Short mmCIF file of C-alpha atoms in Angstrom, two decimals:
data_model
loop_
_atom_site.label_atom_id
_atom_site.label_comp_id
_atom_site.label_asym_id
_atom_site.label_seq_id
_atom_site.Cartn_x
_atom_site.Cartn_y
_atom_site.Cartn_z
CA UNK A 129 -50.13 -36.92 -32.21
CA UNK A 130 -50.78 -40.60 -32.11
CA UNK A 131 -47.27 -40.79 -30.57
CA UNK A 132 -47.44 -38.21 -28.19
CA UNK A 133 -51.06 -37.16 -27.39
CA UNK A 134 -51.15 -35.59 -24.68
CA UNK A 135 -48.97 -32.83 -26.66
CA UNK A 136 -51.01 -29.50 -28.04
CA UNK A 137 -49.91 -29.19 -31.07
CA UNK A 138 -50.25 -25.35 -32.90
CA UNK A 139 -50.03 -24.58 -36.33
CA UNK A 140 -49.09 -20.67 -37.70
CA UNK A 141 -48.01 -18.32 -40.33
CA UNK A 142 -50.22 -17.31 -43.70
CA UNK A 143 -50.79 -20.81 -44.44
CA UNK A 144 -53.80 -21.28 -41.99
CA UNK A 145 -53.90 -17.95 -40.43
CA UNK A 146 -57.38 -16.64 -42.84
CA UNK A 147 -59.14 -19.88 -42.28
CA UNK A 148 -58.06 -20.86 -38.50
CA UNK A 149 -61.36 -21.96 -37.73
CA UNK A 150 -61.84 -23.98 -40.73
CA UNK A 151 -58.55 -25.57 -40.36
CA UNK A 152 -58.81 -26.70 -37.09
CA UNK A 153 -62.34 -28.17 -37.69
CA UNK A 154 -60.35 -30.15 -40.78
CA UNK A 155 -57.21 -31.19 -38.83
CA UNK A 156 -58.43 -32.80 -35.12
CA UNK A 157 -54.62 -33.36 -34.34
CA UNK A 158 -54.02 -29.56 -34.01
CA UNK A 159 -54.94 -27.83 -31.13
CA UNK A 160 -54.39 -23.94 -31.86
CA UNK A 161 -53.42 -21.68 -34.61
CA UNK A 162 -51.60 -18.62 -34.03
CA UNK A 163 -53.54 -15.97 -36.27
CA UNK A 164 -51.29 -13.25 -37.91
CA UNK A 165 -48.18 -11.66 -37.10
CA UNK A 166 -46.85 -14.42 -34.97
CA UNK A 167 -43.49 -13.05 -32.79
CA UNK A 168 -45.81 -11.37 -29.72
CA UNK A 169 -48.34 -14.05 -29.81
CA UNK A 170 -45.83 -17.06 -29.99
CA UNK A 171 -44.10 -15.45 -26.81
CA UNK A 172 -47.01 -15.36 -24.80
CA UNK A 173 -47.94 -18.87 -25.83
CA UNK A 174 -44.63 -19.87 -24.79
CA UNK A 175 -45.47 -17.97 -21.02
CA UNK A 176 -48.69 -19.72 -21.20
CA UNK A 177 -47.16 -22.98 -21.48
CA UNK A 178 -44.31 -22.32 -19.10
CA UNK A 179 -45.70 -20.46 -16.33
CA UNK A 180 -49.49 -20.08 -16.86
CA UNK A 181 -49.51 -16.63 -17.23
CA UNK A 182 -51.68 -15.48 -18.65
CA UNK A 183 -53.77 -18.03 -16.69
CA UNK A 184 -56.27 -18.56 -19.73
CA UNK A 185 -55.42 -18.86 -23.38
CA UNK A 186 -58.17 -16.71 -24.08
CA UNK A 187 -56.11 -13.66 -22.34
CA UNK A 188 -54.03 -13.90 -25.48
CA UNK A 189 -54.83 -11.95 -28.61
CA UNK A 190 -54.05 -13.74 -32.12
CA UNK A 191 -55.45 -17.56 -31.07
CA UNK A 192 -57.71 -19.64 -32.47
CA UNK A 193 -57.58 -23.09 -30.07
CA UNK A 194 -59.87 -25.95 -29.00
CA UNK A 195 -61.76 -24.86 -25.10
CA UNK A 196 -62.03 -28.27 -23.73
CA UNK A 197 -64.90 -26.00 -21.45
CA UNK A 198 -67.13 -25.92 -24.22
CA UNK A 199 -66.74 -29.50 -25.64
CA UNK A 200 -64.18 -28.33 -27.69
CA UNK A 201 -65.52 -25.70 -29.97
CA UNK A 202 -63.01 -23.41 -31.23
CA UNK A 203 -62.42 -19.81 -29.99
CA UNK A 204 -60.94 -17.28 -31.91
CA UNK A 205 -59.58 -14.59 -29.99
CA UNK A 206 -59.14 -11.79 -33.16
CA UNK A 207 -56.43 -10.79 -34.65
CA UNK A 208 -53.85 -9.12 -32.78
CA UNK A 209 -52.62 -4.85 -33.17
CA UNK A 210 -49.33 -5.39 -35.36
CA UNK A 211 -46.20 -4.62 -33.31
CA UNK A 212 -43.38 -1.71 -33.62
CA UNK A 213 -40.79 -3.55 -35.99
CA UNK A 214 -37.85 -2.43 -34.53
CA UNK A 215 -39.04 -4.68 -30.99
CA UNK A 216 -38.74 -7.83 -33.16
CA UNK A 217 -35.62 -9.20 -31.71
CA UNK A 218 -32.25 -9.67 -33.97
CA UNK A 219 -32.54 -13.53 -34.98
CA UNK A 220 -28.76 -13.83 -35.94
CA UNK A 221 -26.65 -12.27 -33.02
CA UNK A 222 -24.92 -15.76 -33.18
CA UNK A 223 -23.29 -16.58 -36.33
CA UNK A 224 -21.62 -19.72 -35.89
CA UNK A 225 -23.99 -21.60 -37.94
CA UNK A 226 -24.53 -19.27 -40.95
CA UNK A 227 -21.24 -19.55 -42.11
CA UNK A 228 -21.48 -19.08 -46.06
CA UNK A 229 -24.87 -18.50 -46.17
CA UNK A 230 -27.59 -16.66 -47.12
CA UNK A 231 -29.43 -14.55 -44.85
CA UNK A 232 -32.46 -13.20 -45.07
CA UNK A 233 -33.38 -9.64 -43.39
CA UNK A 234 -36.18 -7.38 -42.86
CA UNK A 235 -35.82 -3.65 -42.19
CA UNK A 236 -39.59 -3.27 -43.01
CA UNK A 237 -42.93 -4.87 -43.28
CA UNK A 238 -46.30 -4.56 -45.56
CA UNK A 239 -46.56 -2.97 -48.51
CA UNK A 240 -48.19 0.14 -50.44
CA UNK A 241 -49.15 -1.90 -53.56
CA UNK A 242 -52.31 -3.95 -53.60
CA UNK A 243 -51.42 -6.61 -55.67
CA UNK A 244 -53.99 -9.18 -56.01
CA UNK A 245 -51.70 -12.44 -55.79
CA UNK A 246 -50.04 -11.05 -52.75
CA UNK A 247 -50.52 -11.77 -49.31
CA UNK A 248 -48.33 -8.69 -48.29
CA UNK A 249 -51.54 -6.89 -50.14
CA UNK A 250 -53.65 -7.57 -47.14
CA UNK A 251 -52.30 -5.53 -44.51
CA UNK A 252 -52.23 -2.07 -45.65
CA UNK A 253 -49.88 -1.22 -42.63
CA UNK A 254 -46.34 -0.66 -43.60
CA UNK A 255 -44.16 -0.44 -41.05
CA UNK A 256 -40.26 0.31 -41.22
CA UNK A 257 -37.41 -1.10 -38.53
CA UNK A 258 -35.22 2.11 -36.59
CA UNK A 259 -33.13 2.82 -39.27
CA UNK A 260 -30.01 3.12 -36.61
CA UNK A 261 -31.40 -0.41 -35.29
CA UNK A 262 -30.66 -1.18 -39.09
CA UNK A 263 -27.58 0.15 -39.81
CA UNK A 264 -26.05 -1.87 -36.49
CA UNK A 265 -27.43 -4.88 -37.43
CA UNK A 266 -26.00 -4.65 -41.05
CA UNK A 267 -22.41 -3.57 -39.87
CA UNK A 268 -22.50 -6.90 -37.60
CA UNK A 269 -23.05 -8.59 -41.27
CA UNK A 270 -20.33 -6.71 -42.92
CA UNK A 271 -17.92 -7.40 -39.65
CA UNK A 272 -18.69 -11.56 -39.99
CA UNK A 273 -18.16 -11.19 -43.90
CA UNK A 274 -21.60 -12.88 -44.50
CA UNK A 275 -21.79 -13.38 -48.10
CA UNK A 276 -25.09 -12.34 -49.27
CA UNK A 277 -28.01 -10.88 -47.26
CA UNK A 278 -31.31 -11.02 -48.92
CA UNK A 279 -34.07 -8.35 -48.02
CA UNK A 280 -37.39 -9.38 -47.56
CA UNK A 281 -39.06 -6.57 -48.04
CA UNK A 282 -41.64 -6.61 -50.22
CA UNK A 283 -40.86 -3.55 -52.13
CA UNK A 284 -37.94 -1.91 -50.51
CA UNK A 285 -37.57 1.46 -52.00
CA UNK A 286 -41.13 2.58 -51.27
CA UNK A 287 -39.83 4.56 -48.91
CA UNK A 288 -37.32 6.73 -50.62
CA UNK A 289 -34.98 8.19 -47.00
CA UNK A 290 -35.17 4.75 -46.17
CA UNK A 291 -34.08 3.20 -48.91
CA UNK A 292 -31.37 5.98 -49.76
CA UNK A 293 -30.31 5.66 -45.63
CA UNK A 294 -29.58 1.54 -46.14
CA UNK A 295 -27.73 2.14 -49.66
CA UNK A 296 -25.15 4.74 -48.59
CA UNK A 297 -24.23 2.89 -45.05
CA UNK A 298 -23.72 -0.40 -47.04
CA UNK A 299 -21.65 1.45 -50.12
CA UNK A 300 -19.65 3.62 -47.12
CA UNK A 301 -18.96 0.43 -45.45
CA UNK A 302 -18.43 -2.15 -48.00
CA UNK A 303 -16.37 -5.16 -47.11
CA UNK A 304 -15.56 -6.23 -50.56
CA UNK A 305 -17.43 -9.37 -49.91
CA UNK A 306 -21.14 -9.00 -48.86
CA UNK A 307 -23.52 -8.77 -51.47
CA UNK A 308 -27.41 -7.37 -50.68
CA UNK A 309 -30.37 -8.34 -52.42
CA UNK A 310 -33.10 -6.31 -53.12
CA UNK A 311 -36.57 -6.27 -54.50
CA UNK A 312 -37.65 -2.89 -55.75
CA UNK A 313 -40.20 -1.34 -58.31
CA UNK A 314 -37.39 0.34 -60.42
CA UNK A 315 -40.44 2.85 -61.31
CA UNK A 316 -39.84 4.42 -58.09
CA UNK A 317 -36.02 5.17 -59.26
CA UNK A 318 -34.44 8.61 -59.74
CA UNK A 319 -31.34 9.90 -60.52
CA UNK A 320 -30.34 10.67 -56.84
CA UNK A 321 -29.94 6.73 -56.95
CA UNK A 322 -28.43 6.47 -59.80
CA UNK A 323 -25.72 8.63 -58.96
CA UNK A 324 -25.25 6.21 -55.67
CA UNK A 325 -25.47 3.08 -57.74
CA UNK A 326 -22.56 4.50 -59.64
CA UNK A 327 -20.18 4.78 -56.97
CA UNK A 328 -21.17 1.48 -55.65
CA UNK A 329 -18.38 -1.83 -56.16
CA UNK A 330 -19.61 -4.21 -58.78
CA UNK A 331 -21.58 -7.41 -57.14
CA UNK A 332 -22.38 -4.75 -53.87
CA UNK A 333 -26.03 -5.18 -54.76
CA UNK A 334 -28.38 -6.62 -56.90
CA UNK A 335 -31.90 -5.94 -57.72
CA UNK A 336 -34.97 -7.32 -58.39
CA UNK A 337 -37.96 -5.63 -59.73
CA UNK A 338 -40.94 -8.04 -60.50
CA UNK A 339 -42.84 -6.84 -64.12
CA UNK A 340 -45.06 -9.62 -63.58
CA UNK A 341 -46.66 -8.60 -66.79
CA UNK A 342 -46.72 -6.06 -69.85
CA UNK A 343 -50.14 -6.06 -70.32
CA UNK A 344 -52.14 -3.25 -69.59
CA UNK A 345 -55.39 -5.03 -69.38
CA UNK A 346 -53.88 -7.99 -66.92
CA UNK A 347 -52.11 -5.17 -65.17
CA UNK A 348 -55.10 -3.64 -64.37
CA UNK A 349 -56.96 -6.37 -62.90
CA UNK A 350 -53.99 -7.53 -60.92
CA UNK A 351 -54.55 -3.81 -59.05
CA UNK A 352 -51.07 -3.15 -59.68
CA UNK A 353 -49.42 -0.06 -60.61
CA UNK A 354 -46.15 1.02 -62.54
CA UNK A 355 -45.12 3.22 -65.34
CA UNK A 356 -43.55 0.67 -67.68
CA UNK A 357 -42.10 3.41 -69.84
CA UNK A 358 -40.40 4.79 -66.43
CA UNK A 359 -39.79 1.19 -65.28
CA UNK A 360 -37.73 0.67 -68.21
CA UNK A 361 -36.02 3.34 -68.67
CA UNK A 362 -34.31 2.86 -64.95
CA UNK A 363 -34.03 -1.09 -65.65
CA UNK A 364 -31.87 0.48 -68.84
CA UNK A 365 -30.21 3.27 -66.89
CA UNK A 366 -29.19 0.64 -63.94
CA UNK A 367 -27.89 -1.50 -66.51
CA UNK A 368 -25.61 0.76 -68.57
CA UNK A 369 -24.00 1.18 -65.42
CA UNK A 370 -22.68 -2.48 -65.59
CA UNK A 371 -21.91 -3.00 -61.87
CA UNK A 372 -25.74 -4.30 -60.83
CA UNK A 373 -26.75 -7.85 -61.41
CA UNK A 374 -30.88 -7.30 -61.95
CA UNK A 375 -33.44 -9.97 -62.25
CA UNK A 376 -36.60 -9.07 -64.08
CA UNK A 377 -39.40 -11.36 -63.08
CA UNK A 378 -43.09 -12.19 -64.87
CA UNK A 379 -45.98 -14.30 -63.74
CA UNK A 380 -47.72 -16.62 -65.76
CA UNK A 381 -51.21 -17.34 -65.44
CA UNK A 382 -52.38 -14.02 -64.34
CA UNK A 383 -55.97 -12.52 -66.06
CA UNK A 384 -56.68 -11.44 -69.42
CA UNK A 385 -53.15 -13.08 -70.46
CA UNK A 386 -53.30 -15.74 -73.46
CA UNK A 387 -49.83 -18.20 -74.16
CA UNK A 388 -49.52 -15.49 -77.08
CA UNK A 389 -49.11 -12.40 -74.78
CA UNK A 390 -47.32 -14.23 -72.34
CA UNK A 391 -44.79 -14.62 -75.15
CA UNK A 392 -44.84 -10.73 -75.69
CA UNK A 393 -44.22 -9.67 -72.35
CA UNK A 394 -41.48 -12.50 -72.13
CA UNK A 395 -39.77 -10.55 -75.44
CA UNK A 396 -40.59 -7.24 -73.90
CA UNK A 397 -38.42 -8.13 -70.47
CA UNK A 398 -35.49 -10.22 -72.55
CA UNK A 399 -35.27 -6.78 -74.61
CA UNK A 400 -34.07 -5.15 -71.63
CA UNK A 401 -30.98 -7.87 -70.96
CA UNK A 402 -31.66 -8.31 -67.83
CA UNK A 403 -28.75 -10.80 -65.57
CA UNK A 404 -31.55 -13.01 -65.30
CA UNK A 405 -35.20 -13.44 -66.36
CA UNK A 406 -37.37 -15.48 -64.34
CA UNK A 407 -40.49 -17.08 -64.99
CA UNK A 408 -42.82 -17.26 -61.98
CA UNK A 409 -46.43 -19.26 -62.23
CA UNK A 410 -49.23 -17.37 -60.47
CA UNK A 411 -50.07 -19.01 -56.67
CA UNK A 412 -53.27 -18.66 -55.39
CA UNK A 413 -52.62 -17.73 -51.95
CA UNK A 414 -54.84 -18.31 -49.15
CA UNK A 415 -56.71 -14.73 -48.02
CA UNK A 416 -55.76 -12.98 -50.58
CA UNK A 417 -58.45 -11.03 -53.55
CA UNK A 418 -57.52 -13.58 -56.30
CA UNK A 419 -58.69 -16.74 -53.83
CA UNK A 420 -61.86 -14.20 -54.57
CA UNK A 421 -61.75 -13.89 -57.87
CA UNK A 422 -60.91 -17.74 -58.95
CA UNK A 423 -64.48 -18.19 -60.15
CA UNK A 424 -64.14 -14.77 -62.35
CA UNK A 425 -61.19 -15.65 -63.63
CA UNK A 426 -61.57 -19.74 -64.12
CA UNK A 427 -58.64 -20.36 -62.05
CA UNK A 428 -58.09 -24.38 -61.92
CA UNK A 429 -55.06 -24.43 -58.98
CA UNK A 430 -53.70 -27.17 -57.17
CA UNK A 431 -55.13 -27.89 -53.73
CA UNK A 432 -51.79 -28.39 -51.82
CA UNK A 433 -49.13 -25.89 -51.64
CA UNK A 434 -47.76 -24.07 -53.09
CA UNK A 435 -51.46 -24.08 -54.79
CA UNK A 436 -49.64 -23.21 -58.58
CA UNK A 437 -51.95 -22.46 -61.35
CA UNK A 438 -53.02 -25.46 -63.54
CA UNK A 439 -55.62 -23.13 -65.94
CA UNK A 440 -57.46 -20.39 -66.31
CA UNK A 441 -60.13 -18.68 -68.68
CA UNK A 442 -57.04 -17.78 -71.18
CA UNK A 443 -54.64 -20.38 -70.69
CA UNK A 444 -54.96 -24.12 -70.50
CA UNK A 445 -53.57 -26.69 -68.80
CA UNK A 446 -51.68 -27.79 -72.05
CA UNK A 447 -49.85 -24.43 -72.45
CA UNK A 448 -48.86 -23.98 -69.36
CA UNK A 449 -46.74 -27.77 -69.91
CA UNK A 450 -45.01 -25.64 -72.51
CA UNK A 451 -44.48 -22.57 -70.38
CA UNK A 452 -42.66 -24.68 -68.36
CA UNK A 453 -40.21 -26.30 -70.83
CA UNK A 454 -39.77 -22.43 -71.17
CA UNK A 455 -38.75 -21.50 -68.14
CA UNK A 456 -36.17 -25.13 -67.51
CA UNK A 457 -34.54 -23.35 -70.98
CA UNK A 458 -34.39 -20.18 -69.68
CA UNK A 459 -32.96 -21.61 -66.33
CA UNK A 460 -30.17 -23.87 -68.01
CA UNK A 461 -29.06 -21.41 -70.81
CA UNK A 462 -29.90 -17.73 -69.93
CA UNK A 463 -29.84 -17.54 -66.60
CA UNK A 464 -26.63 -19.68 -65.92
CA UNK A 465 -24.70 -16.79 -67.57
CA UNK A 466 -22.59 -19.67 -69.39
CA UNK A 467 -24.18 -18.62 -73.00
CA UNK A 468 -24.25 -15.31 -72.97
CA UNK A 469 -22.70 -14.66 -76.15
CA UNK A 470 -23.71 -17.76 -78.12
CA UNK A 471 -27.01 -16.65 -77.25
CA UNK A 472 -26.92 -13.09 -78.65
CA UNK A 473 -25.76 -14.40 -81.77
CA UNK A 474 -28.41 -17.17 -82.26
CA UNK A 475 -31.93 -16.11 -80.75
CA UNK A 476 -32.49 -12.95 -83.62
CA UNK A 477 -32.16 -15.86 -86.45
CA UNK A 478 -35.39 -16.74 -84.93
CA UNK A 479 -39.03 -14.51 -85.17
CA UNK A 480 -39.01 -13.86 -81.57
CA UNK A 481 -37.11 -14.68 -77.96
CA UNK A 482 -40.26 -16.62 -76.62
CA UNK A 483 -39.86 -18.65 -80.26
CA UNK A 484 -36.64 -19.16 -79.86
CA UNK A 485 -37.14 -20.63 -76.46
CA UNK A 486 -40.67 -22.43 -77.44
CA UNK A 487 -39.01 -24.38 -80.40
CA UNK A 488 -35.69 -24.87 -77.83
CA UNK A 489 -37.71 -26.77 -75.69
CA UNK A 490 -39.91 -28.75 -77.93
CA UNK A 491 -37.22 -30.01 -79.57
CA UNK A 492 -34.80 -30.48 -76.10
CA UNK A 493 -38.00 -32.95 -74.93
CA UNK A 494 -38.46 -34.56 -77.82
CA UNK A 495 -34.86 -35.74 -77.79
CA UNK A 496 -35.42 -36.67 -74.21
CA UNK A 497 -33.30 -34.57 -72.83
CA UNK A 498 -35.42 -32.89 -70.29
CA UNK A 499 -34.98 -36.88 -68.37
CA UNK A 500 -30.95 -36.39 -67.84
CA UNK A 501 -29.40 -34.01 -66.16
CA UNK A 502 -26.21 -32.72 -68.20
CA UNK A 503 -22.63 -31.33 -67.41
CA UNK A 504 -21.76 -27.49 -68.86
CA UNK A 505 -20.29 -29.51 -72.12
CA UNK A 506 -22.88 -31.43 -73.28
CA UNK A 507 -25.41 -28.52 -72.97
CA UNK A 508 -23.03 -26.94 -75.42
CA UNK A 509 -22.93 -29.96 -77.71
CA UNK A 510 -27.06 -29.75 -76.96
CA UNK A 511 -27.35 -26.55 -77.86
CA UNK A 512 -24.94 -26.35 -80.85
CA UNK A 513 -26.82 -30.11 -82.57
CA UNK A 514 -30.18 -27.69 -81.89
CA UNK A 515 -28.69 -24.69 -83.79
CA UNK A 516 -27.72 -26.63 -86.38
CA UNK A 517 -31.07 -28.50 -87.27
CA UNK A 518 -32.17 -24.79 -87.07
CA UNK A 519 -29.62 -22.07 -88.88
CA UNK A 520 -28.01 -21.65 -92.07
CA UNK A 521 -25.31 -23.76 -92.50
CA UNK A 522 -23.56 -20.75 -93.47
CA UNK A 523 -23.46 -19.68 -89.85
CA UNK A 524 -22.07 -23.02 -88.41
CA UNK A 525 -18.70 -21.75 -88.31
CA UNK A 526 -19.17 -18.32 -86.39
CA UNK A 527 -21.30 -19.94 -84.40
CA UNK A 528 -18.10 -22.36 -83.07
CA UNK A 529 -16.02 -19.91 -82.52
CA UNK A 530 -18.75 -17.67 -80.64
CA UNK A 531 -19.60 -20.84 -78.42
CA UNK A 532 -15.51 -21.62 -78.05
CA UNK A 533 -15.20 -18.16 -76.87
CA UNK A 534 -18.04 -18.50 -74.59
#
């Protein structure tokens, strides 16, 4: 601003689309805020700008800006109707610059769930792109060989034709290269699926299903709903199959969830063997119920993005240090896929998973190791001086040949 004034800056997206007014009363440099669902309103801003029409910023819907008429007092023009997905226009009909890498895709937006954590929570309106639309836009992936497409959508088989539709046209017109990523609530699996998922190549897709949490009472309050038993019994099913990488993900800091049963939904998820295990911390995102609840729940969060939990009523500041070394373990040895068998052979000498990892990552930052960063041999020699401070002696030489063979 100080180098260009006399350019409007606008702001958009979640980030300052709940507080618009607010923000622009806080931040003098910005001029607007596009409120919402942004790809309508940012066109017409763009016409504004371009050719004055409309003639007045306050002719469009979804804009919070500065009226120099009314010595600058900001006027929010409401939030916009949310468009037909399907007229959102393709963003990658040129490919030239996404060679070998990830894109990211939508075929639908919102969600059923009302999770309190989630923005997507907000709008109850879920809307789904043409299928056909879809299925053309897909095949131009599979043509250019792209080699991973992530959905976005925030829970992708809600829709059961839809999701069914999508799953046959990629496994009928597999390229042998293109992997698709998915994030699903595995409770909504059946064996129509199943059967599908078995006939699909190994690496075609992979899923992730976010657990978040095994406990009732913190499910509950998180207004979230699943049948774990059901849940599992897919996430066991899909993995039997052996051709499906699947990432089971949990959330610390959520309420009614002490570092103890944090550590027993941790042993519940690594029971399952899932490809990889991921520890989330709980965000406190702006608009959404638990920004409401904070008080409630004692939520201490950081004040800049990506506002990560530092405390709440159950779990201090302290513990959630530890969590952490937790989760760079879990990263580095069970999630790299380098340890798998050294790893099955080690953690039951311990009382738990979570312990194994806990007492892991004491000890790995209280040798200092956490400050280095380390090649794939000396986290073997890391591991294998831990195991030894910490197993029979007995065991030592099984556990060489187990890590050689790893």
């Amino acid at each position: 601003k100080k180098i260009l004034p006399q350019v409007e800056l606008w702001a958009g997206g979640p980030e300052v689309s709940y507080d618009a007014v607010e923000f622009l009363k806080k931040n003098p440099a910005f001029f607007g805020v596009m409120v919402g669902e942004g790809e309508e309103t940012f066109h017409e801003l763009a016409g504004y700008y371009i050719e004055r029409k409309p003639e007045t910023l306050s002719g469009i819907r979804g804009v919070a800006f500065r009226d120099e008429n009314k010595g600058r007092d900001v006027v929010h023009t409401g939030w916009r109707e949310l468009m037909d997905l399907s007229k959102v226009p393709f963003a990658y009909s040129n490919l030239t610059e996404f060679k070998n890498r990830i894109i990211y895709y939508e075929s639908s937006r919102g969600c059923p769930f009302s999770c309190s954590y989630c923005l997507s929570s907000i709008d109850k309106k879920l809307r789904f792109r043409d299928i056909e639309l879809v299925k053309k836009e897909l095949q131009f992936f599979i043509d250019n060989k792209v080699p991973q497409v992530k959905f976005v959508d925030r829970t992708f088989n809600c829709k059961h034709d839809h999701a069914m539709e999508i799953w046959r046209y990629i496994t009928e017109n597999d390229n042998g290269i293109t992997n698709f990523h998915f994030e699903i609530s595995s409770d909504l699996l059946g064996e129509e699926e199943l059967e599908l998922f078995a006939k699909m190549r190994p690496g075609l897709i992979q899923l992730e299903i976010g657990v978040q949490s095994t406990n009732g009472e913190t499910v509950d309050a998180i207004h979230r709903h699943m049948d774990l038993d059901k849940l599992f019994h897919y996430v066991d099913s899909v993995h039997e199959l052996g051709n499906i990488h699947q990432h089971l993900d949990l959330i610390a800091g959520l309420p009614y969830e002490n570092y103890e049963r944090f550590g027993c939904s941790f042993d519940d998820l690594y029971a399952h063997e899932p490809d990889q295990l991921q520890l989330g911390f709980l965000k406190v995102l702006k608009g959404t119920m638990m920004e409401e609840e904070v008080k409630k729940y004692s939520i201490l969060y950081r004040n800049q993005p990506p506002y990560e939990v530092l405390g709440t009523k159950w779990l201090s500041y302290d513990e959630i240090i530890l969590l952490k070394g937790v989760e760079e373990l879990v990263e580095l040895y069970y999630n790299s896929g380098q340890y798998t068998l050294t790893l099955k052979y080690a953690v039951p000498f311990f009382e738990s998973p979570f312990r194994f990892y806990e007492m892991f990552s004491a000890w790995y930052r209280g040798k200092g190791y956490h400050k280095l960063n380390h090649n794939r041999l000396e986290k073997y020699n890391i591991l294998r001086e831990f195991l030894r401070e910490h197993i029979d002696e007995n065991e030592w030489d099984t556990l060489d040949e187990i890590m050689l063979y790893d």
